[in-house]
Coordinates of C-alpha atoms and ligand atoms in Angstrom, one line a residue:
M63 CA 40.0 2.7 -17.2
T64 CA 43.4 1.7 -16.3
A65 CA 43.3 -2.4 -15.2
L66 CA 45.8 -3.1 -17.8
R67 CA 49.2 -2.6 -15.8
I68 CA 52.4 -1.4 -17.8
G69 CA 56.0 -2.3 -17.0
F70 CA 58.4 -0.1 -19.0
L71 CA 61.6 -0.7 -20.4
G72 CA 64.3 2.5 -20.9
L73 CA 63.5 5.5 -19.4
G74 CA 66.2 7.6 -22.0
Q75 CA 64.8 11.5 -23.2
M76 CA 61.3 9.6 -24.7
G77 CA 60.7 7.3 -21.8
Q78 CA 60.1 9.1 -19.4
P79 CA 57.9 12.0 -20.4
M80 CA 56.6 9.2 -21.9
V81 CA 55.5 7.3 -18.6
R82 CA 54.8 10.4 -17.5
N83 CA 51.7 11.0 -19.1
L84 CA 50.7 6.6 -18.9
L85 CA 51.1 8.0 -15.0
R86 CA 48.4 11.2 -15.9
A87 CA 46.5 9.4 -16.9
G88 CA 46.0 6.5 -14.4
F89 CA 48.0 3.5 -15.4
N90 CA 50.3 2.4 -13.0
V91 CA 53.5 1.4 -14.6
T92 CA 56.4 -0.3 -12.5
G93 CA 59.8 0.8 -14.5
F94 CA 63.4 -1.0 -15.2
D95 CA 66.9 1.5 -16.8
L96 CA 69.4 0.7 -16.5
N97 CA 71.2 3.5 -15.4
P98 CA 70.1 4.1 -11.5
A99 CA 69.6 8.6 -12.0
V100 CA 67.0 8.3 -14.4
L101 CA 64.9 5.6 -12.4
S102 CA 65.4 7.5 -9.1
N103 CA 63.8 11.0 -11.7
L104 CA 60.3 8.7 -11.9
S105 CA 60.5 7.3 -8.5
Q106 CA 58.7 10.0 -6.4
E107 CA 56.5 10.2 -8.6
A108 CA 52.5 8.5 -8.0
G109 CA 51.6 5.2 -9.3
F110 CA 55.2 4.5 -10.5
Q111 CA 57.0 1.6 -9.1
A112 CA 61.1 1.1 -10.0
A113 CA 61.9 -2.0 -10.5
S114 CA 64.4 -4.0 -9.4
S115 CA 65.4 -6.1 -12.9
V116 CA 63.9 -6.3 -16.6
Q117 CA 63.3 -9.6 -15.1
V118 CA 61.0 -7.5 -11.9
A119 CA 59.8 -5.1 -14.1
A120 CA 58.8 -7.8 -16.9
A121 CA 56.6 -9.8 -14.2
S122 CA 54.6 -7.9 -12.8
C123 CA 53.1 -6.2 -16.2
D124 CA 50.4 -7.1 -18.6
V125 CA 51.8 -4.8 -20.8
L126 CA 55.7 -4.3 -21.8
I127 CA 56.8 -2.0 -23.1
L128 CA 60.3 -1.1 -24.9
M129 CA 61.3 2.4 -25.3
L130 CA 65.5 0.9 -25.7
P131 CA 67.8 1.6 -28.2
D132 CA 67.4 -0.2 -30.9
S133 CA 66.7 -3.9 -31.8
K134 CA 70.5 -5.1 -31.0
V135 CA 69.0 -4.5 -27.1
I136 CA 65.9 -5.5 -28.1
D137 CA 67.2 -8.9 -29.7
A138 CA 69.8 -9.5 -26.7
L139 CA 67.4 -9.4 -24.2
L140 CA 64.1 -11.2 -25.6
W141 CA 66.7 -13.8 -26.4
D142 CA 70.4 -13.7 -25.2
Q143 CA 69.4 -12.8 -22.2
G144 CA 66.7 -14.9 -22.0
L145 CA 63.5 -12.4 -21.2
A146 CA 60.6 -13.8 -23.7
G147 CA 61.0 -17.6 -21.9
Q148 CA 60.5 -15.7 -17.8
L149 CA 57.0 -14.5 -20.1
R150 CA 53.9 -15.0 -19.3
A151 CA 51.2 -15.9 -22.3
G152 CA 48.3 -13.8 -22.8
Q153 CA 51.3 -10.5 -22.4
T154 CA 51.9 -7.6 -25.5
V155 CA 55.1 -7.2 -25.9
L156 CA 54.7 -3.5 -27.6
D157 CA 57.9 -1.9 -29.2
M158 CA 57.9 2.1 -29.2
S159 CA 61.4 1.8 -29.9
S160 CA 62.4 2.5 -33.2
S161 CA 63.5 -1.3 -34.2
D162 CA 64.3 -2.7 -37.0
P163 CA 61.1 -4.1 -39.1
V164 CA 62.8 -7.6 -40.0
S165 CA 63.6 -8.1 -36.2
S166 CA 60.6 -7.4 -35.0
R167 CA 58.6 -9.9 -37.2
N168 CA 60.8 -12.6 -36.4
N169 CA 60.3 -11.4 -32.4
A170 CA 56.5 -11.2 -32.9
T171 CA 56.8 -15.3 -34.7
R172 CA 58.9 -16.4 -32.3
L173 CA 56.8 -14.9 -29.5
A174 CA 52.9 -16.2 -31.2
A175 CA 54.9 -19.2 -30.5
L176 CA 55.0 -18.6 -26.5
N177 CA 51.8 -16.7 -26.9
I178 CA 52.8 -13.4 -26.1
H179 CA 51.4 -11.2 -28.4
F180 CA 53.9 -8.3 -30.2
V181 CA 52.9 -5.0 -31.0
D182 CA 55.5 -2.7 -32.9
A183 CA 54.5 1.2 -32.4
P184 CA 57.6 3.7 -33.0
V185 CA 56.4 7.2 -32.5
S186 CA 57.7 10.6 -34.0
G187 CA 57.0 13.7 -32.7
G188 CA 60.5 13.8 -30.6
V189 CA 61.3 15.6 -26.6
K190 CA 58.2 18.1 -26.6
R191 CA 55.1 16.0 -28.1
A192 CA 56.1 12.6 -25.6
V193 CA 56.4 15.2 -22.9
D194 CA 52.9 16.5 -24.0
G195 CA 51.4 13.7 -25.1
S196 CA 51.1 14.3 -28.5
L197 CA 53.4 11.6 -30.3
S198 CA 52.2 10.8 -33.9
I199 CA 52.7 6.5 -33.6
M200 CA 52.5 4.4 -36.4
I201 CA 51.3 0.7 -35.6
G202 CA 51.8 -2.3 -37.1
G203 CA 50.1 -6.0 -35.0
E204 CA 47.4 -7.5 -35.3
A205 CA 44.3 -6.0 -34.5
A206 CA 43.4 -8.3 -32.2
H207 CA 46.1 -7.5 -30.3
V208 CA 47.0 -3.5 -30.8
E209 CA 43.1 -3.1 -29.9
P210 CA 43.5 -4.1 -26.4
V211 CA 46.7 -1.7 -25.9
R212 CA 45.0 1.6 -27.7
P213 CA 43.8 3.4 -24.4
V214 CA 48.0 2.9 -23.8
L215 CA 48.6 3.9 -27.0
Q216 CA 46.4 6.7 -26.4
A217 CA 48.4 8.0 -23.6
M218 CA 51.0 8.4 -25.0
G219 CA 49.7 9.7 -28.8
K220 CA 47.7 12.0 -31.0
T221 CA 47.7 10.4 -34.1
L222 CA 48.0 6.7 -34.2
V223 CA 47.6 4.7 -37.4
H224 CA 47.4 1.2 -37.4
V225 CA 49.9 0.7 -40.8
G226 CA 50.0 -3.4 -40.9
A227 CA 51.2 -6.8 -40.0
A228 CA 54.4 -6.7 -37.0
G229 CA 57.2 -4.7 -38.4
A230 CA 55.1 -2.6 -41.0
G231 CA 54.8 0.1 -38.2
H232 CA 59.3 -0.1 -37.2
A233 CA 59.0 -0.3 -41.7
V234 CA 57.3 3.1 -41.3
K235 CA 59.1 5.2 -39.0
A236 CA 62.3 3.8 -40.3
L237 CA 61.2 5.8 -43.5
N238 CA 59.5 8.4 -41.9
N239 CA 62.7 9.9 -40.3
Y240 CA 64.9 8.8 -43.4
V241 CA 62.6 11.5 -45.4
S242 CA 62.9 14.1 -42.0
A243 CA 66.4 13.1 -42.1
S244 CA 67.3 13.7 -46.2
G245 CA 65.5 17.2 -45.1
L246 CA 67.8 18.1 -42.4
V247 CA 70.6 17.9 -44.8
A248 CA 69.3 19.4 -47.5
V249 CA 68.2 22.5 -45.0
C250 CA 71.5 22.5 -44.1
E251 CA 73.8 22.5 -46.6
A252 CA 71.2 25.4 -48.4
L253 CA 71.4 27.4 -45.1
V254 CA 75.6 27.4 -45.0
A255 CA 75.9 28.0 -49.1
A256 CA 73.4 31.6 -48.9
E257 CA 75.2 31.8 -45.6
K258 CA 78.9 31.9 -47.6
F259 CA 76.6 34.2 -50.2
G260 CA 76.7 37.2 -47.4
I261 CA 73.3 36.1 -47.3
D262 CA 72.1 36.4 -43.0
P263 CA 70.5 32.1 -43.0
H264 CA 67.8 33.6 -40.3
L265 CA 66.1 35.2 -43.6
V266 CA 66.6 32.4 -45.6
N267 CA 64.7 29.9 -42.8
Q268 CA 62.0 32.9 -43.0
V269 CA 61.4 32.5 -46.4
F270 CA 61.7 28.4 -46.5
N271 CA 59.1 28.9 -44.3
A272 CA 56.8 31.4 -46.7
S273 CA 57.4 28.5 -49.0
T274 CA 57.7 25.7 -51.1
G275 CA 61.5 24.1 -49.0
K276 CA 59.0 24.2 -45.3
N277 CA 59.6 21.2 -43.6
N278 CA 60.4 19.7 -39.9
T279 CA 63.9 21.3 -39.7
T280 CA 62.7 24.9 -40.7
E281 CA 59.9 24.9 -38.9
H282 CA 60.9 23.6 -35.9
K283 CA 64.7 23.2 -35.9
V284 CA 67.0 25.3 -37.5
E285 CA 65.8 28.7 -35.4
N286 CA 65.6 26.3 -32.0
F287 CA 68.8 24.9 -32.4
M288 CA 71.0 25.4 -34.7
L289 CA 71.4 29.0 -35.7
S290 CA 70.7 29.3 -31.8
E291 CA 73.9 26.4 -31.4
K292 CA 72.0 25.3 -28.9
Y293 CA 72.3 21.9 -31.0
N294 CA 70.8 20.0 -27.6
S295 CA 66.7 18.8 -29.1
G296 CA 67.0 16.0 -27.1
F297 CA 67.5 13.2 -30.2
A298 CA 70.8 11.6 -30.4
L299 CA 72.6 12.3 -33.9
A300 CA 73.7 7.8 -33.4
L301 CA 70.0 7.3 -32.9
M302 CA 69.5 9.0 -36.1
R303 CA 72.0 7.0 -37.6
K304 CA 70.3 3.6 -36.6
D305 CA 67.4 5.0 -38.0
L306 CA 68.9 6.0 -41.5
Q307 CA 70.8 2.6 -41.4
T308 CA 67.7 0.4 -40.4
A309 CA 66.2 2.7 -43.1
Q310 CA 68.9 1.8 -46.8
S311 CA 68.7 -1.9 -45.7
F312 CA 64.8 -1.5 -45.4
I313 CA 65.1 -0.4 -49.0
E314 CA 68.0 -2.6 -50.3
R315 CA 65.8 -5.8 -48.9
M316 CA 62.7 -4.3 -50.4
Q317 CA 65.0 -4.2 -54.0
T318 CA 63.9 -0.5 -54.7
P319 CA 65.9 2.3 -55.9
G320 CA 68.2 3.2 -53.2
D321 CA 71.4 6.1 -54.1
F322 CA 70.1 8.8 -52.3
A323 CA 69.8 7.5 -49.1
Q324 CA 72.9 4.7 -49.3
T325 CA 74.5 9.2 -49.7
C326 CA 71.8 10.1 -46.7
L327 CA 73.3 7.1 -44.3
R328 CA 77.2 8.2 -45.1
T329 CA 76.9 11.6 -44.6
W330 CA 75.1 10.6 -41.6
A331 CA 77.7 8.3 -40.9
Q332 CA 80.4 11.4 -41.5
A333 CA 78.8 13.3 -39.5
E334 CA 78.8 10.5 -36.8
Q335 CA 82.1 10.5 -36.5
G336 CA 83.3 13.7 -36.6
L337 CA 81.2 15.5 -34.3
A338 CA 81.8 14.4 -30.3
P339 CA 80.3 11.1 -29.0
G340 CA 76.5 11.9 -27.7
A341 CA 76.0 14.9 -30.0
D342 CA 72.7 16.0 -31.3
H343 CA 71.0 15.0 -34.2
T344 CA 71.3 19.4 -35.1
A345 CA 74.4 19.4 -35.1
M346 CA 74.0 17.9 -38.9
Y347 CA 74.9 21.3 -38.9
K348 CA 77.9 22.1 -37.6
H349 CA 79.3 19.2 -38.7
V350 CA 78.1 21.1 -42.2
R351 CA 79.4 24.7 -41.1
G352 CA 82.8 22.6 -40.8
R353 CA 83.4 20.3 -43.6
Ligands
NAD154 P1 68.2 7.3 -24.2 O1 69.7 6.5 -25.0 O2 68.0 8.4 -24.1 O3 67.3 6.4 -24.1 C1 67.2 4.5 -23.7 C2 67.5 3.9 -22.4 O4 67.6 3.1 -22.6 C3 68.7 4.4 -21.6 O5 68.4 5.5 -20.3 C4 69.7 4.1 -21.1 O6 70.4 3.6 -19.9 C5 68.3 2.8 -21.5 N1 68.4 1.4 -22.0 C6 69.5 1.1 -22.7 N2 69.9 -0.7 -22.6 C7 68.9 -0.7 -21.5 C8 68.5 -2.4 -21.8 N3 68.8 -3.6 -21.4 N4 67.9 -3.0 -20.0 C9 67.0 -1.2 -19.5 N5 67.6 -0.5 -20.1 C10 68.5 0.0 -21.0 O7 67.0 7.5 -25.7 P2 65.6 8.1 -26.3 O8 66.0 9.9 -27.3 O9 64.8 7.6 -25.4 O10 65.5 7.3 -27.4 C11 65.0 5.9 -26.9 C12 64.3 5.3 -28.1 O11 63.2 6.0 -29.6 C13 65.0 5.3 -29.5 O12 64.8 3.8 -30.2 C14 65.0 6.1 -30.6 O13 65.9 5.8 -31.5 C15 63.7 6.4 -30.5 N6 63.3 7.6 -30.7 C16 64.5 8.9 -29.9 C17 63.6 10.0 -30.8 C18 63.8 11.6 -29.4 O14 63.7 12.7 -30.0 N7 65.4 11.0 -28.7 C19 62.7 10.5 -30.9 C20 61.6 9.0 -31.4 C21 62.0 8.2 -31.3

């Protein structure tokens, strides 16, 4: 089943559990990360090879998975540092990061000229669902390029939806995070206002979860990461702000009314400035309380 050899760049909060699920499914994975500590976390796993560079990881695979911070890093790697020119015809670049859809579409076109396939397959569900292999994966690319990598994606995710051509997966991902981030801010503002009125925020959230205000934040984040003040969901606030920037500029490019997206982006950018570097995105609650 697992003839495809996987290269994996970016072994952070998401990349590590995703690699473990690929190994569990029987794939051989050669991985690289700039941070040697995360590389050594995986080096004891059967089927995992730690590569000494991006080039080594890319040379030994059929499918090169990217789970990197953003399009700037990816474009620098592929074009400025020349990785694209070192890939072989017929290889697939599978970008599972939350990248910019326009950059991804350009990457697909430029890689196609080198006979390299590009598929975008960003994920949703956070670290928890990366660990249990139940990520939601939205896929962009040509069907002929997507189908061969479907078993690879099935090892990491549960709901796979092929949403369109190259870049479409990244567009849907940014829009999903816009909707999610808007809901998160609304919940924070509501909880803080209720608390100031003397209402226990745990009870408020209990009511939301039994009412029409229920959303992913009320169900999974309020108790675990916000009211507990742990702020350790594993998804950085800076990455959420980046996703909102992507969504807001995408909405603008599509000439769609985006007043709410602009406000949402501004709120997240203010939180990023106000909180410590490296803050988790659930620390938005702390930011709203502190203002
Ligand atoms: P992370 O910061 O934990 O991991 C990124 C890793 O990439 C780091 O280990 C870093 O050292 C490595 N890296 C950076 N530049 C590199 C390079 N040039 N070569 C090799 N390695 C390099 O981030 P994460 O939370 O794992 O997120 C990765 C991507 O997934 C982002 O695009 C993010 O927006 C997206 N995402 C994250 C979550 C989440 O809950 N954390 C959920 C869905 C999507």
